[in-house]
Amino acid sequence: MAKLTPRNNNNNRPCCDVLHLLPSSLIALLLLWTLWSTRTHIVSDPNNTPISNRAHGPPDQTFYDDPDLSYSIEKPLRNWDEKRKEWLRLHPSLAAGSKNRILLVTGSQPSPCKNRIGDHLLLRCFKNKVDYSRIHGYDIFYNNLYLHPKMDSYWAKLPIIRAAMMAHPDAEWIWWMDADAVFTDMEFKIPLDRYKDHNFVVHGWPNMVYEDKDNKSWTGLNVGSYLIRNCQWSMDLMQAWAKMGPNTPNYEKWGRILKSTFKDKPFPLPDDQSSFIYMLSTDRARWEKKTYLEGSRVTESITQITMGRGVGRRWKGL
Amino acid sequence: MAKLTPRNNNNNRPCCDVLHLLPSSLIALLLLWTLWSTRTHIVSDPNNTPISNRAHGPPDQTFYDDPDLSYSIEKPLRNWDEKRKEWLRLHPSLAAGSKNRILLVTGSQPSPCKNRIGDHLLLRCFKNKVDYSRIHGYDIFYNNLYLHPKMDSYWAKLPIIRAAMMAHPDAEWIWWMDADAVFTDMEFKIPLDRYKDHNFVVHGWPNMVYEDKDNKSWTGLNVGSYLIRNCQWSMDLMQAWAKMGPNTPNYEKWGRILKSTFKDKPFPLPDDQSSFIYMLSTDRARWEKKTYLEGSRVTESITQITMGRGVGRRWKGL
């Protein structure tokens, strides 16, 4: 299945322990293609035959045809529920089953990991998620681009989740998982029925998030893995959330506020987890109702192992 | 979605540039689980709901219930066509569409790559294949275990392909791709109709494989990417192929034979590519009819970039 170099070229081709050099421009092109390609959009049926393809889809215009459409996290997207609903109406084969469709999204930085075995473990962690997705019939997308030049590290999630929602109106939920989170129970089934009245599901404890006013912890919930519904509410949430991020002029000011609120927060600048707890607790009326803090410990299906400052810790959870 | 450590633990959790330490036993357990789990087998429909699960499948016995069943490449599997056919009969929801179902299989060595950026590129190459598989509705499996203790490097493919065939009787084809091969045309559709009368499809040139007796090249075809049908013929092919591998006492002898046959072969010991060309050309009556040497250069959809001895080369192909 591959055209060879002209014969008699003595290519040295051990299968695995090879050096791999890919032109970075080629890689960037491929990565961008997979994310931004909205022209073709193929979803499989059990027969593994494409059942829909936007390139040959209905001639009606959709939100994709709006010349002002922007994937940027900095440009609010309005009327998303209506736009998505109309798109689904025009794509009935994708609308079927969309209510329970999950797109698992994960990713890591564009550059090689500084730790010697970091990328090897990222590879294994990605394999773990691909295995889980295959078993449960989920699509999975791995991002390794910063879609906003200032939003790196934990803040890189929001732009990619926003883009994934827009690129996948067929998916009801985006399931974000940090690169270093792994499934330890491959048969774990996410109880979507339990979350039917909510738009954001994250492991955490209400008392730690909404109470403990004078002694709040930044570990009241864990945004290493969360479900977020593909809807206008979520777009608004991300818009508000990103206002504490490095893309805003108030980034350092927010860092001081968060550090004084969460005494155990180890970073001087805002992180997405502290910021989210702050949002929930200070604008409870706006965000609490649709946010499900999952406290169940029955199914310990995900393990997140993070090491910093030379100390390894394990987070077990649903 | 994750249970946290008790509050006030100052976990240092940057999203990306972290050190990741996973207990190797846990990783091995997870990897083995995903490969060997034949108890549960879930395939998705467009609604992303599992449509079949062996654990709750029909009560009839299948080949999986045979206590003598072995996944080992060293133990011949007989009557596979009948066993697979019977299994499909008992699983009609998986039988539907199985004629065109492809499982893409790839993988790399269990240990970290010796090259500083090797695992980073493996991660990107895996992402490329996952993106392609998502777009085209294929399942994908990444292997990073040696299923036979002696069959490493390029010889690691055969045991995993054999195991994948047995674990996926629902798939008509296994598409092997080396870890360092990437799709450059994400819209490329494999022309299965063209291969309907064949069991093995690989890029190559008949004159280089079957002729050039006194000046044969080991680059007459490229086993960096190939399609192999899930059938008894393929089981027999792999059985014969593996007889030139490091699991046999004749490994070094085969190395001398291959080195004298292929003057441009850079390795003293047998590699899978030279061995396959040797098989085809010396037992043409047995293998040629069902082997399709794909010479088309119309669609250059896969690029394999391999670097050895400090020299990078690019293989472009179908």
Short mmCIF file of C-alpha atoms in Angstrom, two decimals, chain A:
data_model
loop_
_atom_site.label_atom_id
_atom_site.label_comp_id
_atom_site.label_asym_id
_atom_site.label_seq_id
_atom_site.Cartn_x
_atom_site.Cartn_y
_atom_site.Cartn_z
CA MET A 1 0.00 0.00 0.00
CA ALA A 2 2.91 2.35 -0.35
CA LYS A 3 4.95 3.53 -3.24
CA LEU A 4 8.57 2.80 -2.65
CA THR A 5 11.63 4.75 -3.47
CA PRO A 6 13.36 3.59 -6.62
CA ARG A 7 14.77 0.13 -6.18
CA ASN A 8 18.22 -0.41 -4.81
CA ASN A 9 17.82 2.36 -2.28
CA ASN A 10 19.05 0.73 0.87
CA ASN A 11 16.42 2.06 3.18
CA ASN A 12 17.09 1.09 6.73
CA ARG A 13 13.62 0.35 8.02
CA PRO A 14 13.35 -1.23 11.42
CA CYS A 15 9.68 -1.16 12.31
CA CYS A 16 9.71 0.52 15.65
CA ASP A 17 12.93 1.90 16.97
CA VAL A 18 13.31 4.41 14.20
CA LEU A 19 13.80 8.12 14.10
CA HIS A 20 10.77 9.79 12.67
CA LEU A 21 11.11 13.12 10.97
CA LEU A 22 7.98 14.72 9.65
CA PRO A 23 8.08 18.19 8.18
CA SER A 24 6.36 20.38 10.74
CA SER A 25 4.44 22.21 8.04
CA LEU A 26 2.95 18.92 6.86
CA ILE A 27 1.95 17.99 10.39
CA ALA A 28 0.41 21.39 11.05
CA LEU A 29 -1.51 21.16 7.80
CA LEU A 30 -2.88 17.75 8.67
CA LEU A 31 -3.85 18.79 12.18
CA LEU A 32 -5.64 21.87 10.98
CA TRP A 33 -7.36 19.86 8.29
CA THR A 34 -8.82 17.39 10.71
CA LEU A 35 -10.11 20.05 13.05
CA TRP A 36 -11.40 22.62 10.64
CA SER A 37 -12.68 20.48 7.88
CA THR A 38 -16.37 21.11 7.99
CA ARG A 39 -16.77 20.47 4.31
CA THR A 40 -16.73 16.74 4.75
CA HIS A 41 -18.22 15.15 7.78
CA ILE A 42 -18.69 11.45 7.77
CA VAL A 43 -20.30 9.40 10.49
CA SER A 44 -20.28 5.65 10.38
CA ASP A 45 -23.05 3.16 10.78
CA PRO A 46 -22.52 -0.38 12.08
CA ASN A 47 -21.77 -1.44 8.53
CA ASN A 48 -18.84 0.96 8.54
CA THR A 49 -20.18 2.77 5.53
CA PRO A 50 -20.40 6.53 5.59
CA ILE A 51 -24.01 7.56 6.10
CA SER A 52 -23.62 11.26 5.58
CA ASN A 53 -21.20 13.58 3.96
CA ARG A 54 -21.59 17.31 4.08
CA ALA A 55 -19.84 17.65 0.75
CA HIS A 56 -22.79 15.85 -0.78
CA GLY A 57 -25.31 17.01 1.80
CA PRO A 58 -28.47 19.00 1.28
CA PRO A 59 -28.12 22.22 -0.71
CA ASP A 60 -29.72 24.32 2.04
CA GLN A 61 -27.54 26.86 3.75
CA THR A 62 -26.52 26.28 7.34
CA PHE A 63 -24.64 28.32 9.92
CA TYR A 64 -21.43 27.18 8.25
CA ASP A 65 -22.29 29.41 5.30
CA ASP A 66 -22.37 32.56 7.45
CA PRO A 67 -19.29 34.56 6.38
CA ASP A 68 -19.09 36.07 9.87
CA LEU A 69 -18.94 32.68 11.56
CA SER A 70 -15.94 32.48 13.85
CA TYR A 71 -14.51 29.60 15.83
CA SER A 72 -12.65 32.03 18.07
CA ILE A 73 -13.36 31.79 21.78
CA GLU A 74 -13.23 35.58 21.88
CA LYS A 75 -16.19 36.05 19.57
CA PRO A 76 -19.49 35.15 21.21
CA LEU A 77 -21.60 32.65 19.31
CA ARG A 78 -25.28 33.50 19.53
CA ASN A 79 -28.42 31.48 18.88
CA TRP A 80 -26.40 28.29 18.87
CA ASP A 81 -29.35 26.14 19.94
CA GLU A 82 -31.37 27.32 16.95
CA LYS A 83 -28.46 26.99 14.54
CA ARG A 84 -27.66 23.50 15.74
CA LYS A 85 -31.30 22.45 15.65
CA GLU A 86 -31.67 23.68 12.07
CA TRP A 87 -28.47 21.90 11.04
CA LEU A 88 -29.75 18.66 12.55
CA ARG A 89 -33.07 19.11 10.75
CA LEU A 90 -31.18 19.29 7.46
CA HIS A 91 -29.12 16.21 8.34
CA PRO A 92 -31.65 13.68 9.57
CA SER A 93 -29.24 10.75 9.35
CA LEU A 94 -26.98 12.51 11.85
CA ALA A 95 -29.86 13.81 13.93
CA ALA A 96 -30.87 10.21 14.63
CA GLY A 97 -29.28 9.30 17.91
CA SER A 98 -27.67 12.69 18.40
CA LYS A 99 -29.29 13.04 21.84
CA ASN A 100 -26.84 10.54 23.32
CA ARG A 101 -23.88 11.14 21.04
CA ILE A 102 -20.62 11.89 22.81
CA LEU A 103 -17.43 13.21 21.28
CA LEU A 104 -14.47 12.54 23.53
CA VAL A 105 -11.89 15.32 23.27
CA THR A 106 -8.42 15.31 24.72
CA GLY A 107 -5.04 16.72 23.83
CA SER A 108 -1.62 17.91 24.81
CA GLN A 109 0.86 20.60 23.89
CA PRO A 110 2.15 20.93 20.31
CA SER A 111 5.78 20.45 21.26
CA PRO A 112 7.55 17.39 22.63
CA CYS A 113 7.17 16.86 26.37
CA LYS A 114 10.13 18.05 28.39
CA ASN A 115 10.11 14.90 30.47
CA ARG A 116 12.06 12.02 28.93
CA ILE A 117 9.16 9.56 29.07
CA GLY A 118 6.36 12.13 28.92
CA ASP A 119 5.38 11.56 25.30
CA HIS A 120 5.57 7.80 25.73
CA LEU A 121 3.01 8.04 28.52
CA LEU A 122 0.89 10.47 26.51
CA LEU A 123 0.89 7.87 23.72
CA ARG A 124 -0.24 5.17 26.13
CA CYS A 125 -2.87 7.41 27.69
CA PHE A 126 -4.20 8.24 24.22
CA LYS A 127 -4.34 4.55 23.36
CA ASN A 128 -6.33 3.99 26.55
CA LYS A 129 -8.90 6.58 25.48
CA VAL A 130 -9.06 5.27 21.91
CA ASP A 131 -9.69 1.76 23.27
CA TYR A 132 -12.46 3.06 25.52
CA SER A 133 -14.00 5.05 22.67
CA ARG A 134 -13.90 2.07 20.31
CA ILE A 135 -15.57 -0.19 22.86
CA HIS A 136 -18.35 2.32 23.56
CA GLY A 137 -18.82 3.65 20.05
CA TYR A 138 -17.67 7.20 20.74
CA ASP A 139 -15.74 9.36 18.34
CA ILE A 140 -12.52 10.76 19.75
CA PHE A 141 -10.47 13.81 18.81
CA TYR A 142 -6.94 14.52 20.00
CA ASN A 143 -5.89 18.13 19.83
CA ASN A 144 -2.30 19.25 19.88
CA LEU A 145 -2.65 22.81 18.70
CA TYR A 146 -3.17 25.97 20.67
CA LEU A 147 -6.19 27.52 19.01
CA HIS A 148 -5.62 30.80 20.84
CA PRO A 149 -2.03 32.03 20.97
CA LYS A 150 -2.27 32.98 24.64
CA MET A 151 -4.40 30.10 25.87
CA ASP A 152 -1.96 27.30 26.54
CA SER A 153 -1.62 24.72 29.32
CA TYR A 154 -4.96 24.12 31.10
CA TRP A 155 -6.51 27.11 29.32
CA ALA A 156 -6.06 25.40 25.95
CA LYS A 157 -9.15 23.29 26.63
CA LEU A 158 -11.78 25.98 26.16
CA PRO A 159 -10.95 27.02 22.57
CA ILE A 160 -10.80 23.40 21.43
CA ILE A 161 -14.06 22.47 23.16
CA ARG A 162 -15.77 25.46 21.59
CA ALA A 163 -14.38 24.50 18.16
CA ALA A 164 -15.35 20.86 18.66
CA MET A 165 -18.93 21.87 19.46
CA MET A 166 -19.17 23.95 16.31
CA ALA A 167 -17.52 21.28 14.15
CA HIS A 168 -19.77 18.58 15.61
CA PRO A 169 -23.35 19.82 15.84
CA ASP A 170 -24.22 16.12 15.60
CA ALA A 171 -22.78 15.52 19.10
CA GLU A 172 -24.92 16.33 22.15
CA TRP A 173 -22.02 16.12 24.55
CA ILE A 174 -18.34 16.91 24.50
CA TRP A 175 -16.45 14.83 27.03
CA TRP A 176 -13.20 16.55 27.87
CA MET A 177 -10.46 14.41 29.41
CA ASP A 178 -7.01 15.64 30.32
CA ALA A 179 -4.22 13.86 28.48
CA ASP A 180 -3.00 12.21 31.68
CA ALA A 181 -6.39 10.84 32.73
CA VAL A 182 -6.97 7.17 31.93
CA PHE A 183 -9.91 4.80 32.11
CA THR A 184 -9.33 2.07 34.64
CA ASP A 185 -12.75 0.49 34.09
CA MET A 186 -13.14 0.00 30.36
CA GLU A 187 -16.73 -1.18 30.79
CA PHE A 188 -17.80 1.97 32.62
CA LYS A 189 -20.91 3.43 31.01
CA ILE A 190 -21.57 7.09 31.56
CA PRO A 191 -25.06 7.45 33.08
CA LEU A 192 -26.42 10.06 30.67
CA ASP A 193 -29.97 9.67 31.97
CA ARG A 194 -28.79 10.98 35.32
CA TYR A 195 -27.60 14.18 33.65
CA LYS A 196 -30.59 14.81 31.39
CA ASP A 197 -31.46 18.08 33.14
CA HIS A 198 -27.90 19.37 33.29
CA ASN A 199 -25.40 20.86 30.88
CA PHE A 200 -22.14 20.44 32.75
CA VAL A 201 -21.10 17.37 34.71
CA VAL A 202 -17.94 17.32 36.79
CA HIS A 203 -16.74 15.41 39.79
CA GLY A 204 -16.93 17.52 42.91
CA TRP A 205 -18.60 18.26 46.20
CA PRO A 206 -21.30 20.93 46.60
CA ASN A 207 -20.23 21.84 50.11
CA MET A 208 -16.68 22.52 48.96
CA VAL A 209 -17.81 24.50 45.93
CA TYR A 210 -20.69 26.51 47.34
CA GLU A 211 -19.85 26.70 51.04
CA ASP A 212 -16.64 26.89 53.09
CA LYS A 213 -16.56 30.57 52.32
CA ASP A 214 -13.56 31.39 54.43
CA ASN A 215 -11.66 28.23 53.72
CA LYS A 216 -12.32 27.38 50.11
CA SER A 217 -10.21 24.79 48.34
CA TRP A 218 -9.32 24.75 44.69
CA THR A 219 -9.92 20.97 44.80
CA GLY A 220 -13.68 21.25 45.37
CA LEU A 221 -14.10 19.80 41.90
CA ASN A 222 -11.81 18.40 39.23
CA VAL A 223 -11.93 19.73 35.69
CA GLY A 224 -9.53 17.04 34.50
CA SER A 225 -12.59 15.29 33.08
CA TYR A 226 -16.01 16.75 32.42
CA LEU A 227 -19.06 16.48 30.23
CA ILE A 228 -20.37 19.65 28.63
CA ARG A 229 -23.55 19.76 26.59
CA ASN A 230 -23.36 21.17 23.09
CA CYS A 231 -25.71 24.13 23.62
CA GLN A 232 -25.90 27.91 24.01
CA TRP A 233 -25.67 27.67 27.81
CA SER A 234 -22.28 26.00 27.42
CA MET A 235 -21.15 28.61 24.91
CA ASP A 236 -22.04 31.30 27.44
CA LEU A 237 -20.30 29.39 30.21
CA MET A 238 -17.08 29.13 28.24
CA GLN A 239 -17.29 32.79 27.31
CA ALA A 240 -17.55 33.77 30.97
CA TRP A 241 -14.94 31.23 32.03
CA ALA A 242 -12.42 32.46 29.47
CA LYS A 243 -12.68 35.97 30.90
CA MET A 244 -10.40 34.83 33.72
CA GLY A 245 -7.90 33.34 31.28
CA PRO A 246 -4.60 34.55 29.84
CA ASN A 247 -6.36 36.08 26.85
CA THR A 248 -7.73 38.90 28.99
CA PRO A 249 -5.98 42.00 30.35
CA ASN A 250 -7.24 41.10 33.84
CA TYR A 251 -5.36 37.81 34.02
CA GLU A 252 -3.01 38.83 36.83
CA LYS A 253 -5.78 40.58 38.75
CA TRP A 254 -7.83 37.38 38.62
CA GLY A 255 -4.80 35.49 39.83
CA ARG A 256 -4.65 37.63 42.96
CA ILE A 257 -8.39 37.24 43.57
CA LEU A 258 -8.27 33.48 43.15
CA LYS A 259 -5.15 33.10 45.28
CA SER A 260 -6.80 35.01 48.10
CA THR A 261 -9.99 32.95 47.73
CA PHE A 262 -8.32 29.55 47.53
CA LYS A 263 -5.57 29.39 50.13
CA ASP A 264 -4.37 26.02 48.86
CA LYS A 265 -4.10 27.08 45.23
CA PRO A 266 -0.48 26.47 44.21
CA PHE A 267 -0.35 28.78 41.17
CA PRO A 268 -0.23 32.57 41.39
CA LEU A 269 -2.01 32.95 38.05
CA PRO A 270 -5.54 31.75 37.32
CA ASP A 271 -6.04 28.10 36.45
CA ASP A 272 -9.24 26.83 34.88
CA GLN A 273 -10.25 24.78 37.93
CA SER A 274 -10.07 27.56 40.50
CA SER A 275 -11.71 29.91 38.04
CA PHE A 276 -14.61 27.55 37.51
CA ILE A 277 -15.21 27.07 41.23
CA TYR A 278 -15.07 30.83 41.66
CA MET A 279 -17.65 31.32 38.90
CA LEU A 280 -19.97 28.71 40.35
CA SER A 281 -19.80 30.05 43.88
CA THR A 282 -20.00 33.76 43.06
CA ASP A 283 -22.66 33.54 40.34
CA ARG A 284 -24.56 30.60 41.72
CA ALA A 285 -27.88 31.81 40.36
CA ARG A 286 -26.57 31.68 36.82
CA TRP A 287 -24.57 28.45 36.77
CA GLU A 288 -25.60 26.13 39.59
CA LYS A 289 -28.89 24.82 38.22
CA LYS A 290 -27.38 23.23 35.11
CA THR A 291 -24.15 22.08 36.73
CA TYR A 292 -24.10 18.55 38.13
CA LEU A 293 -21.46 17.93 40.76
CA GLU A 294 -20.99 14.17 40.56
CA GLY A 295 -20.01 12.82 43.94
CA SER A 296 -20.48 9.13 43.25
CA ARG A 297 -17.58 6.94 44.20
CA VAL A 298 -19.27 3.72 43.19
CA THR A 299 -17.50 3.41 39.88
CA GLU A 300 -13.89 4.36 40.06
CA SER A 301 -13.37 4.32 36.37
CA ILE A 302 -10.94 7.11 35.71
CA THR A 303 -7.55 7.64 37.25
CA GLN A 304 -5.62 10.81 36.78
CA ILE A 305 -2.01 10.76 37.69
CA THR A 306 -0.23 14.04 37.78
CA MET A 307 3.26 14.73 38.93
CA GLY A 308 4.54 18.13 39.78
CA ARG A 309 7.48 19.43 41.74
CA GLY A 310 8.78 15.90 41.97
CA VAL A 311 5.79 14.59 43.87
CA GLY A 312 3.40 12.13 42.29
CA ARG A 313 -0.24 12.07 43.30
CA ARG A 314 -3.13 9.97 42.20
CA TRP A 315 -6.65 11.14 41.70
CA LYS A 316 -9.23 8.43 41.47
CA GLY A 317 -12.72 9.11 40.44
CA LEU A 318 -15.83 8.41 38.53
#
